[in-house]
CSV table of C-alpha atoms and ligand atoms in Angstrom, one decimal:
chain,number,residue,atom,x,y,z
S,1,MET,CA,123.2,-2.5,3.4
S,2,THR,CA,125.8,-2.7,6.2
S,3,THR,CA,124.8,-4.9,9.3
S,4,VAL,CA,124.4,-1.8,11.4
S,5,ALA,CA,122.0,-0.3,9.0
S,6,ALA,CA,120.2,-3.5,8.5
S,7,SER,CA,119.6,-3.9,12.2
S,8,ALA,CA,118.4,-0.3,12.4
S,9,TYR,CA,115.9,-1.1,9.7
S,10,ASP,CA,114.8,-4.2,11.3
S,11,THR,CA,114.3,-2.5,14.6
S,12,LEU,CA,112.2,0.2,12.9
S,13,HIS,CA,110.3,-2.5,11.1
S,14,GLU,CA,109.4,-4.1,14.4
S,15,HIS,CA,108.6,-0.8,16.1
S,16,PHE,CA,106.2,0.2,13.4
S,17,ARG,CA,104.8,-3.3,13.2
S,18,GLN,CA,103.7,-2.8,16.8
S,19,ILE,CA,102.1,0.5,16.1
S,20,HIS,CA,100.2,-1.1,13.3
S,21,LEU,CA,99.0,-3.9,15.6
S,22,LEU,CA,97.8,-1.2,18.1
S,23,GLU,CA,96.1,0.9,15.5
S,24,GLY,CA,94.4,-2.3,14.1
S,25,THR,CA,93.1,-3.1,17.4
S,26,ALA,CA,91.7,0.3,17.8
S,27,ALA,CA,90.1,0.1,14.5
S,28,ILE,CA,88.2,-3.1,15.3
S,29,LEU,CA,86.9,-1.4,18.6
S,30,SER,CA,85.7,1.5,16.5
S,31,TRP,CA,84.0,-0.7,14.1
S,32,ASP,CA,82.3,-2.5,16.9
S,33,GLN,CA,81.1,0.7,18.5
S,34,GLU,CA,79.3,1.6,15.2
S,35,THR,CA,77.7,-1.7,14.5
S,36,MET,CA,77.5,-4.2,17.6
S,37,MET,CA,78.1,-2.5,20.8
S,38,PRO,CA,75.3,-2.0,23.3
S,39,ALA,CA,74.7,1.6,24.2
S,40,GLY,CA,76.0,1.0,27.9
S,41,GLY,CA,79.5,0.6,26.4
S,42,VAL,CA,79.9,4.2,25.2
S,43,ALA,CA,81.8,5.8,28.0
S,44,PHE,CA,84.2,3.0,28.7
S,45,ARG,CA,84.8,2.5,24.9
S,46,GLY,CA,85.9,6.0,24.8
S,47,GLU,CA,88.5,5.3,27.5
S,48,GLN,CA,89.7,2.2,25.8
S,49,LEU,CA,90.1,4.0,22.6
S,50,ALA,CA,92.0,7.0,24.2
S,51,GLN,CA,94.4,4.5,26.0
S,52,LEU,CA,95.2,2.9,22.7
S,53,ALA,CA,95.7,6.2,20.9
S,54,GLY,CA,98.0,7.5,23.7
S,55,LEU,CA,100.1,4.3,23.3
S,56,GLY,CA,100.3,4.8,19.6
S,57,HIS,CA,101.3,8.5,19.9
S,58,ARG,CA,103.9,7.7,22.5
S,59,ARG,CA,105.5,5.0,20.2
S,60,ARG,CA,105.2,7.4,17.3
S,61,THR,CA,107.3,10.0,19.1
S,62,ASP,CA,109.6,7.7,20.8
S,63,PRO,CA,113.0,9.6,21.3
S,64,LYS,CA,114.9,6.7,20.0
S,65,LEU,CA,113.3,6.8,16.6
S,66,GLY,CA,115.3,9.8,15.2
S,67,GLU,CA,118.6,8.0,15.8
S,68,LEU,CA,117.3,4.7,14.2
S,69,LEU,CA,115.9,6.5,11.2
S,70,ALA,CA,119.2,8.3,10.5
S,71,ALA,CA,121.2,5.1,11.0
S,72,ALA,CA,119.0,3.2,8.5
S,73,ALA,CA,118.9,6.1,6.0
S,74,ASP,CA,122.7,6.6,6.0
S,75,SER,CA,123.4,3.2,4.5
S,76,LEU,CA,120.1,2.0,2.8
S,77,GLU,CA,121.1,1.3,-0.9
S,78,GLY,CA,118.8,0.9,-3.8
S,79,ASP,CA,116.7,3.7,-5.7
S,80,GLU,CA,114.3,5.9,-4.0
S,81,GLN,CA,111.4,3.6,-5.1
S,82,ALA,CA,112.7,0.6,-3.4
S,83,PRO,CA,110.3,-0.7,-0.9
S,84,ALA,CA,112.8,-0.2,2.1
S,85,ARG,CA,113.5,3.4,1.0
S,86,VAL,CA,109.8,4.1,0.7
S,87,ASN,CA,109.0,2.8,4.1
S,88,LEU,CA,111.9,4.9,5.6
S,89,ARG,CA,110.6,8.1,3.8
S,90,GLU,CA,107.0,7.6,5.1
S,91,TRP,CA,108.1,6.5,8.6
S,92,ASN,CA,110.0,9.8,8.7
S,93,ARG,CA,107.1,11.7,7.5
S,94,ASP,CA,104.7,10.2,10.0
S,95,ARG,CA,107.2,10.8,12.9
S,96,GLU,CA,107.9,14.4,11.9
S,97,ARG,CA,104.1,15.1,11.9
S,98,ALA,CA,103.5,13.4,15.2
S,99,MET,CA,106.5,15.3,16.7
S,100,LYS,CA,105.2,18.6,15.7
S,101,LEU,CA,102.0,18.2,17.7
S,102,PRO,CA,102.4,18.8,21.4
S,103,ALA,CA,100.6,15.9,23.3
S,104,GLU,CA,98.6,18.6,25.2
S,105,LEU,CA,97.1,19.7,21.9
S,106,VAL,CA,96.4,16.1,20.5
S,107,GLU,CA,94.5,15.4,23.8
S,108,GLU,CA,92.5,18.7,23.8
S,109,PHE,CA,91.6,18.1,20.2
S,110,ALA,CA,90.4,14.6,20.9
S,111,ARG,CA,88.4,15.7,24.0
S,112,VAL,CA,86.7,18.8,22.4
S,113,SER,CA,86.0,16.9,19.1
S,114,SER,CA,84.3,14.0,21.0
S,115,THR,CA,81.8,16.4,22.9
S,116,ALA,CA,81.4,18.6,19.8
S,117,GLN,CA,80.2,15.6,17.8
S,118,HIS,CA,77.5,14.9,20.4
S,119,GLU,CA,76.5,18.4,20.4
S,120,TRP,CA,76.6,18.6,16.6
S,121,ALA,CA,74.3,15.6,16.4
S,122,GLU,CA,71.6,17.3,18.7
S,123,ALA,CA,72.0,20.6,17.0
S,124,ARG,CA,71.4,19.0,13.7
S,125,ARG,CA,68.4,17.1,14.9
S,126,ASP,CA,66.9,20.4,16.1
S,127,SER,CA,68.3,22.5,13.2
S,128,ASP,CA,69.8,24.7,15.9
S,129,PHE,CA,73.0,26.3,14.6
S,130,ALA,CA,73.3,28.4,17.8
S,131,ARG,CA,74.0,25.3,19.9
S,132,PHE,CA,76.7,24.1,17.6
S,133,LYS,CA,78.4,27.5,17.2
S,134,PRO,CA,80.5,27.7,20.2
S,135,TRP,CA,81.8,24.2,19.5
S,136,LEU,CA,82.7,25.1,15.8
S,137,GLU,CA,84.5,28.1,17.3
S,138,LYS,CA,86.5,26.0,19.6
S,139,LEU,CA,87.4,23.5,16.8
S,140,LEU,CA,88.3,26.2,14.3
S,141,GLU,CA,90.6,27.7,17.0
S,142,LEU,CA,92.2,24.2,17.7
S,143,ASN,CA,92.6,23.7,13.9
S,144,ARG,CA,94.4,27.0,13.6
S,145,ARG,CA,96.7,26.0,16.4
S,146,LYS,CA,97.3,22.7,14.8
S,147,ALA,CA,98.2,24.4,11.4
S,148,GLU,CA,100.5,26.7,13.2
S,149,CYS,CA,102.4,23.7,14.7
S,150,LEU,CA,102.5,21.8,11.3
S,151,GLY,CA,103.4,24.8,9.4
S,152,TRP,CA,102.8,25.9,5.8
S,153,ASP,CA,104.5,27.8,3.1
S,154,ARG,CA,104.5,31.4,4.4
S,155,ALA,CA,105.2,32.9,1.0
S,156,GLY,CA,101.9,32.4,-0.8
S,157,GLY,CA,100.5,29.5,1.1
S,158,GLU,CA,97.7,29.6,3.9
S,159,PRO,CA,96.7,27.7,6.9
S,160,TRP,CA,94.4,25.3,5.1
S,161,ASP,CA,97.6,23.8,3.5
S,162,ALA,CA,98.8,22.6,6.7
S,163,LEU,CA,95.6,20.7,7.5
S,164,GLY,CA,94.8,19.5,3.8
S,165,ASP,CA,98.3,17.8,3.9
S,166,LEU,CA,97.1,15.6,6.6
S,167,TYR,CA,94.6,14.0,4.2
S,168,GLU,CA,96.2,14.4,0.8
S,169,PRO,CA,100.0,14.9,1.2
S,170,GLY,CA,101.6,17.8,-1.0
S,171,LEU,CA,98.4,19.4,-2.4
S,172,SER,CA,97.8,23.0,-1.4
S,173,ALA,CA,94.7,25.0,-1.5
S,174,LYS,CA,95.9,26.7,-4.6
S,175,ASP,CA,96.7,23.5,-6.3
S,176,ILE,CA,93.2,22.3,-5.6
S,177,GLU,CA,91.6,25.6,-6.6
S,178,SER,CA,93.3,25.4,-10.0
S,179,VAL,CA,91.6,22.2,-10.9
S,180,PHE,CA,88.3,22.9,-9.2
S,181,THR,CA,87.6,26.2,-10.8
S,182,PRO,CA,87.4,24.9,-14.4
S,183,LEU,CA,85.6,21.7,-13.4
S,184,ALA,CA,82.9,24.0,-11.5
S,185,SER,CA,82.2,26.0,-14.5
S,186,ARG,CA,81.7,23.0,-16.9
S,187,LEU,CA,79.7,21.2,-14.3
S,188,ARG,CA,77.3,24.2,-13.8
S,189,ALA,CA,76.9,24.3,-17.6
S,190,LEU,CA,76.1,20.6,-17.8
S,191,ILE,CA,73.6,20.9,-14.9
S,192,ALA,CA,71.9,23.8,-16.7
S,193,GLU,CA,71.7,21.9,-19.9
S,194,ILE,CA,70.1,18.8,-18.1
S,195,ALA,CA,67.6,21.0,-16.3
S,196,SER,CA,66.1,22.1,-19.6
S,197,ALA,CA,66.6,18.9,-21.4
S,198,PRO,CA,63.9,17.3,-23.4
S,199,LYS,CA,64.1,13.9,-21.7
S,200,ARG,CA,64.0,12.6,-18.1
S,201,PRO,CA,65.3,9.0,-17.2
S,202,ASP,CA,62.5,6.7,-16.0
S,203,ASP,CA,62.9,6.5,-12.2
S,204,ARG,CA,60.2,3.8,-11.5
S,205,PHE,CA,62.7,1.5,-9.7
S,206,ASP,CA,63.7,4.1,-7.3
S,207,ARG,CA,60.0,4.7,-6.2
S,208,LEU,CA,59.5,0.9,-5.4
S,209,GLU,CA,59.2,0.0,-1.8
S,210,LEU,CA,61.2,-3.2,-1.5
S,211,PRO,CA,61.7,-5.3,1.8
S,212,GLU,CA,65.1,-4.7,3.4
S,213,ALA,CA,65.7,-8.5,3.5
S,214,GLN,CA,65.6,-8.7,-0.4
S,215,GLN,CA,67.6,-5.6,-0.7
S,216,GLU,CA,70.2,-7.1,1.5
S,217,ALA,CA,70.4,-10.4,-0.4
S,218,PHE,CA,70.7,-8.3,-3.5
S,219,VAL,CA,73.7,-6.1,-2.4
S,220,ARG,CA,75.5,-9.0,-1.0
S,221,PHE,CA,75.2,-10.8,-4.2
S,222,VAL,CA,76.7,-7.7,-6.1
S,223,ALA,CA,79.4,-7.2,-3.6
S,224,ASP,CA,80.5,-10.8,-4.0
S,225,ALA,CA,80.2,-10.8,-7.8
S,226,ILE,CA,82.5,-7.6,-8.0
S,227,GLY,CA,85.0,-9.4,-6.0
S,228,PHE,CA,84.8,-8.4,-2.4
S,229,ASP,CA,86.4,-11.3,-0.6
S,230,PHE,CA,83.9,-12.3,2.3
S,231,SER,CA,86.4,-14.8,3.7
S,232,ARG,CA,88.6,-11.8,4.4
S,233,GLY,CA,85.9,-9.3,5.2
S,234,ARG,CA,82.4,-8.7,6.5
S,235,LEU,CA,79.4,-6.5,5.5
S,236,ASP,CA,77.2,-5.2,8.4
S,237,ARG,CA,74.8,-2.2,8.9
S,238,SER,CA,75.3,1.2,10.3
S,239,THR,CA,73.7,4.7,10.2
S,240,HIS,CA,76.6,6.0,8.0
S,241,PRO,CA,78.2,3.5,5.7
S,242,PHE,CA,82.0,3.1,6.1
S,243,CYS,CA,84.8,0.8,5.5
S,244,GLY,CA,86.9,-0.1,8.5
S,245,GLY,CA,88.9,-3.2,9.8
S,246,SER,CA,92.3,-3.8,10.9
S,247,HIS,CA,94.2,-5.1,7.9
S,248,ARG,CA,94.0,-6.7,4.5
S,249,ASN,CA,92.6,-9.9,5.8
S,250,ASP,CA,90.0,-8.5,8.0
S,251,VAL,CA,88.1,-5.6,6.3
S,252,ARG,CA,84.8,-4.4,7.8
S,253,LEU,CA,82.2,-2.8,5.5
S,254,THR,CA,78.9,-1.2,6.6
S,255,THR,CA,75.9,-0.1,4.5
S,256,ARG,CA,72.3,0.9,5.1
S,257,PHE,CA,68.9,0.2,3.8
S,258,ARG,CA,65.7,2.2,3.5
S,259,SER,CA,62.7,0.6,1.9
S,260,ASN,CA,62.3,2.9,-1.1
S,261,LEU,CA,65.8,3.5,-1.8
S,262,THR,CA,67.3,0.3,-3.1
S,263,LEU,CA,69.7,2.1,-5.6
S,264,ASP,CA,71.1,4.0,-2.6
S,265,ALA,CA,71.8,0.8,-0.7
S,266,LEU,CA,73.4,-0.7,-3.9
S,267,GLY,CA,75.5,2.5,-4.6
S,268,SER,CA,76.6,2.8,-0.9
S,269,THR,CA,77.5,-0.9,-0.8
S,270,MET,CA,79.5,-0.7,-4.0
S,271,HIS,CA,81.2,2.4,-2.8
S,272,GLU,CA,82.3,0.7,0.4
S,273,CYS,CA,83.2,-2.4,-1.6
S,274,GLY,CA,85.6,-0.2,-3.6
S,275,HIS,CA,87.3,0.9,-0.4
S,276,GLY,CA,87.3,-2.8,0.8
S,277,ILE,CA,88.6,-4.2,-2.4
S,278,TYR,CA,91.5,-1.6,-2.1
S,279,GLU,CA,92.3,-2.7,1.4
S,280,GLN,CA,92.1,-6.4,0.4
S,281,GLY,CA,94.4,-5.8,-2.6
S,282,LEU,CA,97.2,-4.2,-0.5
S,283,SER,CA,100.4,-6.2,-0.6
S,284,ALA,CA,100.6,-9.1,1.8
S,285,GLU,CA,104.3,-9.1,1.7
S,286,HIS,CA,104.5,-5.5,3.0
S,287,LEU,CA,101.6,-5.8,5.5
S,288,GLY,CA,102.2,-3.4,8.5
S,289,THR,CA,104.6,-1.1,6.5
S,290,PRO,CA,103.8,2.0,4.4
S,291,MET,CA,104.4,-0.2,1.3
S,292,GLY,CA,101.4,-2.2,2.3
S,293,GLU,CA,99.1,0.9,3.2
S,294,ALA,CA,96.7,2.9,1.0
S,295,ALA,CA,98.5,5.8,-0.8
S,296,SER,CA,96.2,8.6,0.5
S,297,LEU,CA,92.5,9.3,1.1
S,298,SER,CA,91.9,10.7,-2.4
S,299,VAL,CA,93.3,7.6,-3.9
S,300,HIS,CA,91.1,5.5,-1.5
S,301,GLU,CA,88.2,7.6,-2.8
S,302,SER,CA,89.1,6.9,-6.5
S,303,GLN,CA,88.6,3.2,-5.9
S,304,SER,CA,85.2,3.5,-4.2
S,305,ARG,CA,84.0,5.9,-6.8
S,306,LEU,CA,85.3,3.7,-9.7
S,307,TRP,CA,83.2,0.8,-8.5
S,308,GLU,CA,80.2,2.8,-7.4
S,309,ASN,CA,80.0,5.1,-10.7
S,310,GLN,CA,82.1,4.0,-13.6
S,311,VAL,CA,81.0,0.4,-13.0
S,312,GLY,CA,77.7,0.6,-10.9
S,313,ARG,CA,76.1,3.3,-13.1
S,314,SER,CA,77.2,1.9,-16.5
S,315,GLN,CA,75.2,0.4,-19.2
S,316,PRO,CA,77.2,-2.9,-19.3
S,317,PHE,CA,76.7,-3.3,-15.5
S,318,TRP,CA,72.9,-2.9,-16.0
S,319,ARG,CA,72.9,-5.3,-19.0
S,320,TRP,CA,74.4,-7.8,-16.6
S,321,LEU,CA,72.4,-7.1,-13.5
S,322,THR,CA,68.8,-6.4,-14.7
S,323,PRO,CA,67.9,-9.9,-15.7
S,324,LYS,CA,68.9,-11.1,-12.1
S,325,LEU,CA,66.6,-8.5,-10.4
S,326,ASP,CA,63.6,-10.9,-10.7
S,327,GLY,CA,65.3,-13.4,-8.6
S,328,PHE,CA,65.6,-11.0,-5.7
S,329,PHE,CA,62.4,-8.8,-6.0
S,330,GLY,CA,60.0,-11.0,-8.0
S,331,SER,CA,56.9,-9.4,-9.7
S,332,ALA,CA,57.7,-5.9,-8.0
S,333,VAL,CA,60.3,-5.4,-10.8
S,334,ALA,CA,58.4,-6.8,-13.8
S,335,GLY,CA,58.6,-4.8,-16.9
S,336,LEU,CA,61.9,-3.0,-16.0
S,337,ASP,CA,64.6,-3.4,-18.7
S,338,ALA,CA,68.3,-2.6,-18.7
S,339,ALA,CA,67.7,0.7,-20.3
S,340,ALA,CA,65.2,1.7,-17.6
S,341,MET,CA,67.7,0.6,-14.9
S,342,TYR,CA,70.5,2.4,-16.4
S,343,GLY,CA,68.4,5.6,-16.5
S,344,ALA,CA,67.3,5.3,-13.0
S,345,ALA,CA,70.8,4.9,-11.7
S,346,ASN,CA,71.7,8.2,-13.5
S,347,ARG,CA,69.1,10.6,-12.6
S,348,VAL,CA,70.4,14.2,-12.0
S,349,GLU,CA,68.6,16.4,-9.5
S,350,PRO,CA,70.1,19.3,-7.6
S,351,GLY,CA,69.4,18.8,-3.9
S,352,PHE,CA,70.5,20.0,-0.4
S,353,ILE,CA,72.2,16.9,0.8
S,354,ARG,CA,75.7,15.9,-0.2
S,355,VAL,CA,75.6,12.2,0.5
S,356,GLU,CA,72.3,11.9,-1.7
S,357,ALA,CA,73.7,13.8,-4.6
S,358,ASP,CA,74.1,12.6,-8.2
S,359,GLU,CA,77.2,12.4,-10.2
S,360,ALA,CA,76.8,15.8,-11.9
S,361,THR,CA,76.1,18.0,-8.7
S,362,TYR,CA,78.1,15.9,-6.2
S,363,ASN,CA,81.3,17.9,-6.8
S,364,LEU,CA,79.7,21.3,-6.3
S,365,HIS,CA,78.8,20.3,-2.8
S,366,ILE,CA,82.5,19.7,-2.1
S,367,MET,CA,83.6,22.9,-3.6
S,368,ILE,CA,81.2,24.8,-1.5
S,369,ARG,CA,82.5,23.2,1.6
S,370,PHE,CA,86.2,23.7,0.5
S,371,ASP,CA,85.8,27.4,0.0
S,372,LEU,CA,83.9,27.9,3.3
S,373,GLU,CA,86.5,26.0,5.5
S,374,ARG,CA,89.3,27.7,3.7
S,375,ARG,CA,87.9,31.1,4.4
S,376,MET,CA,87.1,30.3,8.0
S,377,LEU,CA,90.7,29.2,8.5
S,378,ARG,CA,92.1,32.4,7.0
S,379,GLY,CA,89.9,34.4,9.3
S,380,ASP,CA,87.9,35.8,6.3
S,381,LEU,CA,84.6,34.1,7.5
S,382,ALA,CA,83.4,34.3,11.0
S,383,VAL,CA,81.6,31.3,12.4
S,384,ASP,CA,78.5,33.5,12.9
S,385,ASP,CA,78.2,34.2,9.3
S,386,LEU,CA,78.7,30.5,8.2
S,387,PRO,CA,74.9,29.8,7.6
S,388,ALA,CA,74.3,32.9,5.5
S,389,ALA,CA,77.5,32.1,3.5
S,390,TRP,CA,76.5,28.4,3.0
S,391,ASN,CA,73.1,29.4,1.8
S,392,GLU,CA,74.3,31.9,-0.6
S,393,HIS,CA,76.6,29.2,-2.2
S,394,TYR,CA,73.6,26.9,-2.7
S,395,ARG,CA,71.7,29.6,-4.3
S,396,ASN,CA,74.6,30.4,-6.8
S,397,TYR,CA,75.9,26.9,-7.4
S,398,LEU,CA,72.7,24.9,-7.4
S,399,GLY,CA,69.9,27.4,-7.6
S,400,LEU,CA,68.4,26.2,-4.3
S,401,GLU,CA,67.0,27.9,-1.3
S,402,VAL,CA,68.2,26.1,1.7
S,403,PRO,CA,65.2,25.8,4.1
S,404,ASP,CA,67.0,25.2,7.3
S,405,ASP,CA,70.5,24.5,8.8
S,406,ARG,CA,69.8,20.9,9.3
S,407,ARG,CA,69.7,20.6,5.4
S,408,GLY,CA,72.4,23.3,5.2
S,409,CYS,CA,75.5,23.7,7.2
S,410,LEU,CA,74.8,21.4,9.9
S,411,GLN,CA,74.5,18.3,7.7
S,412,ASP,CA,78.1,16.9,7.5
S,413,VAL,CA,79.8,15.3,10.5
S,414,HIS,CA,83.3,16.3,9.3
S,415,TRP,CA,83.7,19.7,11.0
S,416,SER,CA,82.3,18.4,14.3
S,417,MET,CA,85.1,15.7,14.2
S,418,GLY,CA,87.6,18.5,13.8
S,419,ALA,CA,88.3,17.5,10.3
S,420,MET,CA,89.0,20.6,8.2
S,421,GLY,CA,90.9,20.1,4.9
S,422,TYR,CA,89.2,16.7,4.4
S,423,PHE,CA,86.4,17.5,1.9
S,424,PRO,CA,88.5,17.9,-1.3
S,425,THR,CA,89.7,14.3,-1.2
S,426,TYR,CA,86.1,13.3,-2.3
S,427,THR,CA,86.4,15.3,-5.5
S,428,LEU,CA,90.1,14.6,-6.2
S,429,GLY,CA,89.2,10.9,-5.8
S,430,THR,CA,86.2,11.2,-8.2
S,431,MET,CA,88.4,12.9,-10.8
S,432,MET,CA,91.0,10.1,-10.5
S,433,SER,CA,88.3,7.4,-10.8
S,434,ALA,CA,87.4,8.7,-14.2
S,435,GLY,CA,91.2,8.8,-15.4
S,436,LEU,CA,91.8,5.3,-14.1
S,437,PHE,CA,88.7,3.9,-15.9
S,438,GLU,CA,89.8,5.4,-19.1
S,439,ALA,CA,93.3,4.0,-18.7
S,440,ALA,CA,91.9,0.5,-17.8
S,441,GLU,CA,89.7,0.7,-21.0
S,442,ARG,CA,92.7,1.5,-23.1
S,443,ALA,CA,94.7,-1.4,-21.5
S,444,MET,CA,91.7,-3.9,-21.8
S,445,PRO,CA,89.9,-3.3,-25.0
S,446,GLY,CA,87.0,-5.7,-24.2
S,447,LEU,CA,86.6,-4.4,-20.7
S,448,ALA,CA,83.0,-3.1,-21.1
S,449,GLU,CA,81.7,-6.3,-22.9
S,450,GLY,CA,83.4,-8.4,-20.1
S,451,LEU,CA,81.5,-6.2,-17.4
S,452,ALA,CA,78.2,-7.0,-19.3
S,453,ARG,CA,79.1,-10.6,-18.7
S,454,GLY,CA,79.6,-10.2,-15.2
S,455,GLU,CA,83.5,-10.4,-15.5
S,456,PHE,CA,84.8,-8.1,-13.0
S,457,GLY,CA,88.1,-9.9,-12.2
S,458,PRO,CA,90.2,-8.3,-15.0
S,459,LEU,CA,89.4,-4.6,-13.8
S,460,ARG,CA,90.0,-5.7,-10.2
S,461,GLU,CA,93.3,-7.2,-11.0
S,462,TRP,CA,94.4,-4.3,-13.1
S,463,LEU,CA,93.7,-1.9,-10.2
S,464,VAL,CA,95.7,-4.4,-7.8
S,465,ALA,CA,98.6,-4.3,-10.1
S,466,ASN,CA,98.6,-0.5,-11.0
S,467,VAL,CA,97.3,1.1,-7.9
S,468,HIS,CA,97.1,-1.2,-4.9
S,469,ALA,CA,100.6,-2.8,-5.3
S,470,HIS,CA,102.3,0.6,-5.0
S,471,GLY,CA,101.2,1.2,-1.4
S,472,ARG,CA,102.4,4.7,-0.4
S,473,ARG,CA,105.2,4.7,-3.0
S,474,HIS,CA,103.9,7.6,-4.9
S,475,ARG,CA,102.1,10.8,-4.1
S,476,PHE,CA,98.7,11.5,-5.7
S,477,ARG,CA,99.6,13.4,-8.9
S,478,GLU,CA,102.7,11.1,-9.4
S,479,LEU,CA,100.6,8.0,-9.3
S,480,TYR,CA,98.0,9.5,-11.5
S,481,GLN,CA,100.6,10.4,-14.0
S,482,LEU,CA,102.2,7.0,-13.8
S,483,VAL,CA,98.9,5.1,-14.3
S,484,VAL,CA,96.8,7.3,-16.5
S,485,GLY,CA,99.7,8.5,-18.6
S,486,GLU,CA,98.8,12.2,-18.5
S,487,ALA,CA,98.8,15.0,-15.9
S,488,PHE,CA,96.1,15.0,-13.4
S,489,SER,CA,93.1,17.2,-14.6
S,490,ALA,CA,89.3,17.3,-14.7
S,491,ASP,CA,89.2,16.2,-18.4
S,492,PRO,CA,88.5,12.5,-18.0
S,493,LEU,CA,85.8,13.3,-15.4
S,494,LEU,CA,84.1,15.9,-17.7
S,495,ARG,CA,84.3,13.7,-20.8
S,496,TYR,CA,82.8,10.7,-18.9
S,497,LEU,CA,79.9,12.8,-17.3
S,498,GLU,CA,79.0,14.8,-20.5
S,499,GLY,CA,79.4,11.6,-22.6
S,500,LYS,CA,77.0,9.7,-20.4
S,501,LEU,CA,74.4,12.3,-19.1
S,502,ARG,CA,73.8,14.3,-22.4
S,503,PRO,CA,72.4,11.2,-24.4
S,504,LEU,CA,70.5,10.1,-21.3
S,505,HIS,CA,68.6,13.4,-21.3
S,506,GLY,CA,68.2,13.6,-25.1
S,507,ILE,CA,70.8,16.3,-25.5
N,601,ZN,ZN1,84.3,6.8,0.3
């Protein structure tokens, strides 16, 4: 690298490090808003966050960046996978995206979605779609404008592609449809088999009322055991569990408790721990650059789903954990053995609510949302007709009559935040988690027996080395191919679900 290029790269490095500091600061303020802030702080916190977002956007669109990026690119040596080349490629991508969006649109989007979220919360509470409708129409219009600015492949593509690319780079609606369609038909067949199966798993544990303090001690013990590092992170409470924080050494997780849903608290905690372990596992050396950032939302979700499902709903895991239940819950759990706990963790029951769905039905909830947002963006579905289209999908996919919009099209926060194109990352991540776990088992033949002894370190270290260490080096399908050793598909997930759920239901 020449001196000029080296100095251009160093200047860029410092510039983006400052953006990272600003955005990390905003992330801590957002975490605080959801967990600690008194209600009186709401209005001013909005201004504080807007101020930081404005500073970040200005830095991302700084006119001198174009020249610096070109100067650094001209003479950076090494192959395309070298950290400096990866950072440059991703800085370019981030800048191009920011430059395409006029500041006026960014601001209007932020303003409308903040009010829309408030209106949505009220509309959901009262199951009043008419109240949310004008806001959804505004957000749809803003998302269409955003898609126009970002652009998509005009020969064969569609507006959804421009928005989906914000959450999962490089995957079009058609790409996603081509993996979702075969997945949907086999999932529906599996759900039908289970519905008429001879056996139902024991769900006694899930009906126990257990004190929240005991549940909290229990989930903290599991979080620590699977390897969430509490010296570099926290676990607090919020209405909707999430993983936030500012960098790998300060990761903020939240979870929730309800007296009769201990498995929900455990699953939510393990899910967020999976996100947190990913953040904590990112490269220290590359902190503050793309090489030290998570690859994408789908890859993030593959980490959370892997700890929540492949580990947390597995036989070995319950062989390890069941004998410890007594220490947290005493006589309330007397008589429950590992087989009963494994069954309770794997109940299948079609329901209305996505976030409460089991592993077999979960992905159908996602496919319904993907289809509807895609049609709305294309102009094939009017907002007026959304509730009816939603309910028709639930009838066809899950055999359910949606009783009201609160349990129907008003249940998710995403569209009210303006996030269209986001939902598929949940299913893509779930599919990846199954592929990754198969690859981990191939690489470590004694893995399951180790998990049954509470040895989670080898799996965690394998994920750090094979996924976390790459940062944003690879796109989703490329990373999948590299780690799993085969092209991305629904096969591992289907093998996993059919292989587990059929025997549990006596099929
Ligand atoms: Zn998640």
